[in-house]
Coordinates of C-alpha atoms and ligand atoms in Angstrom, one line a residue:
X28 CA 92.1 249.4 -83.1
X29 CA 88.9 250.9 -81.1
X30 CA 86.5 248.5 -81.6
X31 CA 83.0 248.7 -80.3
X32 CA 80.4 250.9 -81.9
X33 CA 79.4 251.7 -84.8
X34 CA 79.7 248.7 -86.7
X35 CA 78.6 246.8 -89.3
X36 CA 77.8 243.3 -89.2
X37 CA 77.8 240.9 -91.7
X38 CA 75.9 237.7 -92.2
X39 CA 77.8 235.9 -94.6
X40 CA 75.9 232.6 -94.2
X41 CA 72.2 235.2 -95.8
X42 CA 74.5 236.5 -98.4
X43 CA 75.5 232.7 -99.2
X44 CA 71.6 231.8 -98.5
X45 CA 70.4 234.3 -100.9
X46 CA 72.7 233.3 -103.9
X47 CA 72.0 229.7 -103.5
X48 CA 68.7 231.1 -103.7
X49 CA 68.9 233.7 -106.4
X50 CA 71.3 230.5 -108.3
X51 CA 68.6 228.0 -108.3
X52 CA 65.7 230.4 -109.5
X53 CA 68.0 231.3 -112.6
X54 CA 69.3 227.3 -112.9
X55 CA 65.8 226.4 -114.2
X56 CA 66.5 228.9 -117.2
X57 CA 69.8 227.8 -118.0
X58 CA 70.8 230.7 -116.3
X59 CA 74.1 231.5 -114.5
X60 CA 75.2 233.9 -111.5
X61 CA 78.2 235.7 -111.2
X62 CA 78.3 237.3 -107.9
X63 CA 79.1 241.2 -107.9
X64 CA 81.3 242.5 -105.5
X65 CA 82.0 246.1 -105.6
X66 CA 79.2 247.1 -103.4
X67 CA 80.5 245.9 -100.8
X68 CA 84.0 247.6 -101.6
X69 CA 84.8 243.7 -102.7
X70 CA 85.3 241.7 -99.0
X71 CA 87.0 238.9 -99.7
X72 CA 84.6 237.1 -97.1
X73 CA 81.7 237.7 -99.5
X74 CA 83.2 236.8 -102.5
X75 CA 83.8 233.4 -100.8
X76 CA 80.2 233.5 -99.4
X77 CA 79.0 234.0 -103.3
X78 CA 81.2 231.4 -104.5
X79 CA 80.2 229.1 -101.5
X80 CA 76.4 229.8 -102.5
X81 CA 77.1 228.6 -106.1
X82 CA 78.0 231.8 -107.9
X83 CA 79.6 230.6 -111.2
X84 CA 82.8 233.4 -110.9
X85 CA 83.2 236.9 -109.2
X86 CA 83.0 239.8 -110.6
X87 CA 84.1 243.4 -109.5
X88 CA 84.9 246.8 -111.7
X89 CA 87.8 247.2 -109.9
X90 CA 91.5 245.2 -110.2
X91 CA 92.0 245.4 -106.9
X92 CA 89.1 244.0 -105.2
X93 CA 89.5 241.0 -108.0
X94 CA 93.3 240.5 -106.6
X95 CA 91.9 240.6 -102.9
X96 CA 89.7 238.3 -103.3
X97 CA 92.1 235.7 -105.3
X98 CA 94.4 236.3 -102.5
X99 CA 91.8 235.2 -99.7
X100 CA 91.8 231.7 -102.0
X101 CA 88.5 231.9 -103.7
X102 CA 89.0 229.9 -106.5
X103 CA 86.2 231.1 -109.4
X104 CA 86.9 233.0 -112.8
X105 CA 87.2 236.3 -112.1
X106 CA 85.2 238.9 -114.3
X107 CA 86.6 242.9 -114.4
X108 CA 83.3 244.1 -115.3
X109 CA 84.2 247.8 -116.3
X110 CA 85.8 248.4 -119.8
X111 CA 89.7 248.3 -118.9
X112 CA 92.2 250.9 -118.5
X113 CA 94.4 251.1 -121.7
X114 CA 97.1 251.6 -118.7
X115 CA 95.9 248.7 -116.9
X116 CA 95.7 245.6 -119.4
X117 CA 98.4 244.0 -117.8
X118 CA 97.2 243.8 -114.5
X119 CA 93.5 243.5 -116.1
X120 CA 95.2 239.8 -117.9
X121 CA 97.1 239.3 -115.1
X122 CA 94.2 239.4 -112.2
X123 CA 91.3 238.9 -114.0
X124 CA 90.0 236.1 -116.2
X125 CA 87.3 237.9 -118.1
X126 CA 86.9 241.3 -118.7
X127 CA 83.7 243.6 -120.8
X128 CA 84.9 245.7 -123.6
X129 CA 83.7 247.8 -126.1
X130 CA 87.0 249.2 -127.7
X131 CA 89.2 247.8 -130.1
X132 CA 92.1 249.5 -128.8
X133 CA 92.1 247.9 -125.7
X134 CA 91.0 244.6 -126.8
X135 CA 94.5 244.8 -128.8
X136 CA 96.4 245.8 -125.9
X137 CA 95.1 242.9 -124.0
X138 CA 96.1 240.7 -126.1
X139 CA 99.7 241.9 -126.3
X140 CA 99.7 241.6 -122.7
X141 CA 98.1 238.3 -122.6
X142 CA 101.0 237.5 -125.7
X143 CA 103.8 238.8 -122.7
X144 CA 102.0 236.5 -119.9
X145 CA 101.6 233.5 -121.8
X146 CA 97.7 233.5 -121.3
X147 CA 94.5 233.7 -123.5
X148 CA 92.0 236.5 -121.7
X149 CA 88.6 236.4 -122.3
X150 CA 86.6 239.1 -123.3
X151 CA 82.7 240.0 -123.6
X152 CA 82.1 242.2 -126.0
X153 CA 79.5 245.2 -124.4
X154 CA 76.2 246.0 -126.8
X155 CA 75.0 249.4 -125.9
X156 CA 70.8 248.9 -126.5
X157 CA 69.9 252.4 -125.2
X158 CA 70.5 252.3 -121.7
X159 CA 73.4 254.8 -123.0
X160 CA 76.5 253.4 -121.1
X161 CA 79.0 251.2 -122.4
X162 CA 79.4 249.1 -125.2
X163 CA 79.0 249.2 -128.9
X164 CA 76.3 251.3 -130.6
X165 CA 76.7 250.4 -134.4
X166 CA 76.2 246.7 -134.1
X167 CA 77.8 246.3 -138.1
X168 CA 80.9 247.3 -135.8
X169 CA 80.5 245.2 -133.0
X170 CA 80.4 242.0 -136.1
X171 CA 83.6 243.5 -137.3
X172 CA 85.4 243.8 -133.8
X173 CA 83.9 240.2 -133.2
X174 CA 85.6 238.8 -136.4
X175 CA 89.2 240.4 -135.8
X176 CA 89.3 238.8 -132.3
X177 CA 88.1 235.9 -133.8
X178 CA 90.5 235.9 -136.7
X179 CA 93.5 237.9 -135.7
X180 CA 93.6 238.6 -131.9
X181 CA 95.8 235.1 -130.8
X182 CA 95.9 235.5 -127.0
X183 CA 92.2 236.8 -126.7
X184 CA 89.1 234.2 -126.3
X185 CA 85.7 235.8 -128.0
X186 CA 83.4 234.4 -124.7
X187 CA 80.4 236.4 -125.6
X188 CA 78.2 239.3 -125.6
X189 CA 76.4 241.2 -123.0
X190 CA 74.3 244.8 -121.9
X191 CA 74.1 246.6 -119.2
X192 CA 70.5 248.0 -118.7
X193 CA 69.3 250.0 -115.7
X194 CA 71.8 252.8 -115.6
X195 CA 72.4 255.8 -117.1
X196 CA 69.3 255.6 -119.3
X197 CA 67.2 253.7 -116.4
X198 CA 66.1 251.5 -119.2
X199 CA 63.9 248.8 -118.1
X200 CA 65.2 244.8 -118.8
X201 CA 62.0 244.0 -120.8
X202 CA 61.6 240.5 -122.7
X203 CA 61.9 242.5 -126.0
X204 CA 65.2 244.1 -124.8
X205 CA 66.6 241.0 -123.9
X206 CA 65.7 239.3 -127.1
X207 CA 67.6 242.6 -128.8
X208 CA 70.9 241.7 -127.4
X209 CA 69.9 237.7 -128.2
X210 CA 69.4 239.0 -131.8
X211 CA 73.2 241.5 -131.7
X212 CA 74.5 237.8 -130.1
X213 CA 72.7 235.7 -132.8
X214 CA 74.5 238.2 -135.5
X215 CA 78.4 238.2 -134.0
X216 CA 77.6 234.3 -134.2
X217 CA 76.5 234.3 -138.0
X218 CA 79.9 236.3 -138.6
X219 CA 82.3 234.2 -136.8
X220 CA 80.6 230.8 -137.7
X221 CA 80.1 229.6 -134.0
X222 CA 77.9 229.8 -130.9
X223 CA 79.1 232.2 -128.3
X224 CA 79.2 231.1 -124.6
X225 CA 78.3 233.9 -123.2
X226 CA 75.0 235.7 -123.3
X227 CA 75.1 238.1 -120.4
X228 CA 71.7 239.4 -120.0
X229 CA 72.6 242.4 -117.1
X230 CA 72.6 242.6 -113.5
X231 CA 70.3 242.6 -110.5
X232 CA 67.3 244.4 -112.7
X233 CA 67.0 241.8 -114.8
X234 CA 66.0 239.0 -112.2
X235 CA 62.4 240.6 -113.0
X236 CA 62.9 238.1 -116.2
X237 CA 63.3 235.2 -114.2
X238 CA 60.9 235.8 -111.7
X239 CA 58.5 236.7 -114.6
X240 CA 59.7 233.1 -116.3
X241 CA 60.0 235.1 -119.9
X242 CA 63.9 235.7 -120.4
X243 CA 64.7 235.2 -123.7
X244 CA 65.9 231.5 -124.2
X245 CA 69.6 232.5 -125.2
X246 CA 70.7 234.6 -122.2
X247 CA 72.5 232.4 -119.9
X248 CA 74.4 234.6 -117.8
X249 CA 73.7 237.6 -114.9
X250 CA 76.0 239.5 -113.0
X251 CA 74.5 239.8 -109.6
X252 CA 75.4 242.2 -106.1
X253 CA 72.3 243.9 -104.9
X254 CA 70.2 241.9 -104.7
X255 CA 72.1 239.2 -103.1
X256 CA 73.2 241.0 -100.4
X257 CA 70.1 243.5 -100.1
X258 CA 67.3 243.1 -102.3
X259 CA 65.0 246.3 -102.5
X260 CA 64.4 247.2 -106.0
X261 CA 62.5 244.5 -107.5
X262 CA 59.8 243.9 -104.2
X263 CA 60.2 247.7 -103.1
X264 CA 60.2 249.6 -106.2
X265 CA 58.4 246.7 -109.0
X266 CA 56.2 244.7 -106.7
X267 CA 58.2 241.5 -107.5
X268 CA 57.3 238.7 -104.1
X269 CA 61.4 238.4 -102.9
X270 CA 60.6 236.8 -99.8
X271 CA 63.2 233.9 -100.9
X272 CA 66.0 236.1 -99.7
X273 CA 67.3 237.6 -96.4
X274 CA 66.9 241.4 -96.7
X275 CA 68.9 241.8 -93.4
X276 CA 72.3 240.5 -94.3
X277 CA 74.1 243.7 -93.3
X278 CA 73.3 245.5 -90.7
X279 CA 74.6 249.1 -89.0
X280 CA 74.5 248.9 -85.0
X281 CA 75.7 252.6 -83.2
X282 CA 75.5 253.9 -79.7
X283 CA 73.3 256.7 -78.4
X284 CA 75.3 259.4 -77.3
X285 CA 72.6 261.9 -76.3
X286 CA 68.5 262.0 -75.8
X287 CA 66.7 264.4 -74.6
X288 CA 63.5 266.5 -75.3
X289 CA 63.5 268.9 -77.9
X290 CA 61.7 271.2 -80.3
X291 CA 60.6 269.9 -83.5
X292 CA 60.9 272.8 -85.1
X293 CA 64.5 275.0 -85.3
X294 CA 64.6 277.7 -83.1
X295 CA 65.9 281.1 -84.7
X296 CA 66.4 282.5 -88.4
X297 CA 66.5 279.4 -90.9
X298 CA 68.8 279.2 -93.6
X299 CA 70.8 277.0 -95.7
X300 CA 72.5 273.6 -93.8
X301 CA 76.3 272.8 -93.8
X302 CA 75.9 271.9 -96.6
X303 CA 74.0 274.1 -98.5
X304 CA 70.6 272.5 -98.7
X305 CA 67.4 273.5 -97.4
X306 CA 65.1 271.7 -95.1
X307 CA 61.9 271.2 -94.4
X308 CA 60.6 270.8 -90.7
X309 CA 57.2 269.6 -89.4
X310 CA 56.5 271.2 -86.1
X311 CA 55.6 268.3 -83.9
X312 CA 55.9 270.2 -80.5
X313 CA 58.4 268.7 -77.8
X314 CA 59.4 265.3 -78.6
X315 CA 62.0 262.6 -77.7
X316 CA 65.2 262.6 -79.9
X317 CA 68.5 260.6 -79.6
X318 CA 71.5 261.3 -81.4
X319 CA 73.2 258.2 -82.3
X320 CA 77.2 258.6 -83.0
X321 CA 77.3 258.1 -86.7
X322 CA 77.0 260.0 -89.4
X323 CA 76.7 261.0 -93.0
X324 CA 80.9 260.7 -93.0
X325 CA 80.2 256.9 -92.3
X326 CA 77.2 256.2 -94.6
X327 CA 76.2 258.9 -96.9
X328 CA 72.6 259.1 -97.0
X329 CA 70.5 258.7 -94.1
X330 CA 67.4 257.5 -96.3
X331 CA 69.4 254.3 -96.7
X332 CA 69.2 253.7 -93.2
X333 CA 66.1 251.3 -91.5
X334 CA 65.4 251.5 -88.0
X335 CA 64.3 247.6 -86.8
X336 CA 62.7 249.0 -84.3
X337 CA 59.8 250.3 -86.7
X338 CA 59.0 253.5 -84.4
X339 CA 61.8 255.2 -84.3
X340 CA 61.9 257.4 -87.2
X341 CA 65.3 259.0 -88.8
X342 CA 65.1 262.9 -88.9
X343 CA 68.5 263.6 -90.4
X344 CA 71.9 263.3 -90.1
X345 CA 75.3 265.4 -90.1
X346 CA 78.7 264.2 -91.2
X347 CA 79.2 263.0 -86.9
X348 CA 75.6 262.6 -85.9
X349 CA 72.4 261.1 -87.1
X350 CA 69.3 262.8 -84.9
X351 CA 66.6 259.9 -84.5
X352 CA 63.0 260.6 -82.8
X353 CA 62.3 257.8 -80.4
X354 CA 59.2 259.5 -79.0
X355 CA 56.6 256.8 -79.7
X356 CA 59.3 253.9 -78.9
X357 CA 58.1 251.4 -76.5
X358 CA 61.8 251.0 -75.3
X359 CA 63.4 253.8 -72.9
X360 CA 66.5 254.5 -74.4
X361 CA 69.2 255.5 -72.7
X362 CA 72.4 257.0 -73.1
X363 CA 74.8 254.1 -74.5
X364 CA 72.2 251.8 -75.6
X365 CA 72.8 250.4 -79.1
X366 CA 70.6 251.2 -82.0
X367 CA 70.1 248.6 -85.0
X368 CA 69.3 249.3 -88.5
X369 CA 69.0 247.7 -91.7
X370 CA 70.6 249.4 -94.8
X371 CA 70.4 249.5 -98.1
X372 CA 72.8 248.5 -100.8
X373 CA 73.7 252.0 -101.8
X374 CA 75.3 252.6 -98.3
X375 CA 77.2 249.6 -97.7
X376 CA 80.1 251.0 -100.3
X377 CA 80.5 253.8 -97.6
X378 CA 79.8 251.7 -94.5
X379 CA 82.3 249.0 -95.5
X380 CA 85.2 251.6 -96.8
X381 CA 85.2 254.0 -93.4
X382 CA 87.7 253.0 -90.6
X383 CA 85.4 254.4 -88.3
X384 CA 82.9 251.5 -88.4
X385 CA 83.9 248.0 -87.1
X386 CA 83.4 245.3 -89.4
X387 CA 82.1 242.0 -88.1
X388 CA 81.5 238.9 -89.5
X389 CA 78.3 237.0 -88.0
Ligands
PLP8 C1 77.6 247.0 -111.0 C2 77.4 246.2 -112.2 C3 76.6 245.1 -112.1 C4 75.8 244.6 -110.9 O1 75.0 245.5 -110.4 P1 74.4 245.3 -108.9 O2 73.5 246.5 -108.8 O3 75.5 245.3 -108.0 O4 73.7 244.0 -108.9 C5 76.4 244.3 -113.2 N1 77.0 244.7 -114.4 C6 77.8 245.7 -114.5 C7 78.5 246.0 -115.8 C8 78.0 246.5 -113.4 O5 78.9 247.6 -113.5

């Protein structure tokens, strides 16, 4: 292996920081934490991070990152949260404790599966309340679906109910959401007879409750990745004060490979990019640019990128290159000096899947 630069480092003792931290805020609710890991492309180093932090299990939509981190010995339920494969319910019972559902046919197939394995899977049932993604729309179904697993579905455990808000239909977590999917919950109880155990109210959007201190009494669960391991949204985007939490858990570190002075603005007949986008350029005169070697191949979007040295600024980035102006930087960079950045959550899917970039652990 080529190791060196660029590379991604990873502070697992901020991500285990931040979901102690995130874990206690939501403990004073009643409140639990699952700890998402498909942002990350599921390391098992941060599942074990999140667990060691006091996440109550792991979750991940994907089988494989579940089995990975099993096989690293992190030993917490583990939660598929995407609706299963009809292909994949054995390996879904097989690898994964819990998994969210919202059809009928696969809730059967799981538990013929779990009926071959000798094991009782658990399910939460999904409640679509507008956000337009998964789960059931016609809650008079959901009841019914509720009642057959209940009734006739041996190997399968009813654990609860949840919703995933945020998404498709950027619906906001509001208290009055919230308390719809406490009222869905409050009916599948009335038809079973019994108190669920699960009440998942969402994922990293719906901390705004806690913080706020008004999440409906009855939702006692979260499923939690970005803002454990890069809280932006709820500070950046809603104002919420997240200063509880490292923000600079992973971090992207490449070399310089060129600098020189150059034009601001393109010289010759401007068209479309390599792409096929357009640009906009500011013409700044001559200034000082570096091209650091990393690219769009390594991290998709060069908006998610933060220089920590606050005056460099990024101008844009290729598949190979990312073009950086360093002009008002109080260090001379040189050619192979190392450049830092923080990034955000969106990124770290691409940063921690390409072979190119080193990962380390710090
Ligand atoms: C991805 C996901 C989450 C967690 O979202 P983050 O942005 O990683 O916090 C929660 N629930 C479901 C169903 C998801 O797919």
């Amino acid at each position: 292996m080529i190791l060196g630069y660029p590379r991604v480092e990873i502070n697992l003792k901020y991500i285990e920081e931040n979901t102690r931290a995130i874990v206690e805020r939501c403990s004073k609710y009643g409140v639990n934490v699952s700890g998402v890991i498909k942002g990350v492309n599921g390391i098992p180093q941060v599942s074990k991070a999140y667990a060691d932090g006091g996440a109550d299990m792991i979750c991940s939509s994907r089988l494989e990152q579940i089995e990975e981190a099993r096989a690293y010995g992190v030993d917490k339920p583990m939660m598929l949260i995407r609706i299963p494969m009809l292909t994949k319910v054995e390996e879904t019972v097989r690898v994964a404790d819990y998994s969210l559902n919202s059809e009928m046919e696969v809730i059967e197939a799981l538990n013929e599966a779990a009926g071959r394995q000798g094991k009782v899977h658990n399910v939460v049932l999904m409640v679509d309340l507008g956000d337009l993604r998964e789960g059931w729309w016609d809650q008079d179904e959901l009841c019914d679906a509720a009642w057959r697993i209940e009734n006739e579905l041996e190997n399968i455990y009813l654990a609860g109910v949840g919703v995933n808000v945020g998404c498709y239909g950027a619906v906001m977590p509001t208290a009055e959401k919230l308390q719809e999917l406490v009222d869905a919950a409050e009916k599948v109880e009335a038809r079973i007879g019994r108190r669920l155990d699960i009440i998942s109210g969402g994922g990293s959007s719906s901390l705004m409750r806690i913080w706020d201190g008004d999440i409906p009494e009855r939702i006692n669960h979260l499923r939690i990745g970005g803002e454990i391991v890069a809280a932006f949204t709820n500070e950046v985007v809603y104002g919420y004060d997240m200063s509880c939490l490292h923000k600079d858990a992973i971090r992207l570190k490449a070399e310089i490979i060129e600098i020189k002075d150059k034009p601001t603005y393109p010289v010759g007949t401007i068209a479309r990019d390599d792409l096929g986008k357009y640009h906009t350029y500011e013409d700044r005169g001559i200034r000082r640019r570096a091209l650091i070697a990393v690219g769009r191949l390594d991290y998709h979007d060069p908006e998610d990128l933060i220089p920590v040295d606050k005056n460099i600024q990024v101008l844009g980035a290729n598949g190979d290159y990312t073009i950086l102006d360093v002009e008002d930087c109080d260090i001379d960079y040189k050619v192979g000096d190392i450049i830092e950045f923080v990034v955000r959550y969106g990124t770290m899917v691409y940063l921690t899947k390409s072979r190119n970039v080193k990962e380390v652990f710090i």
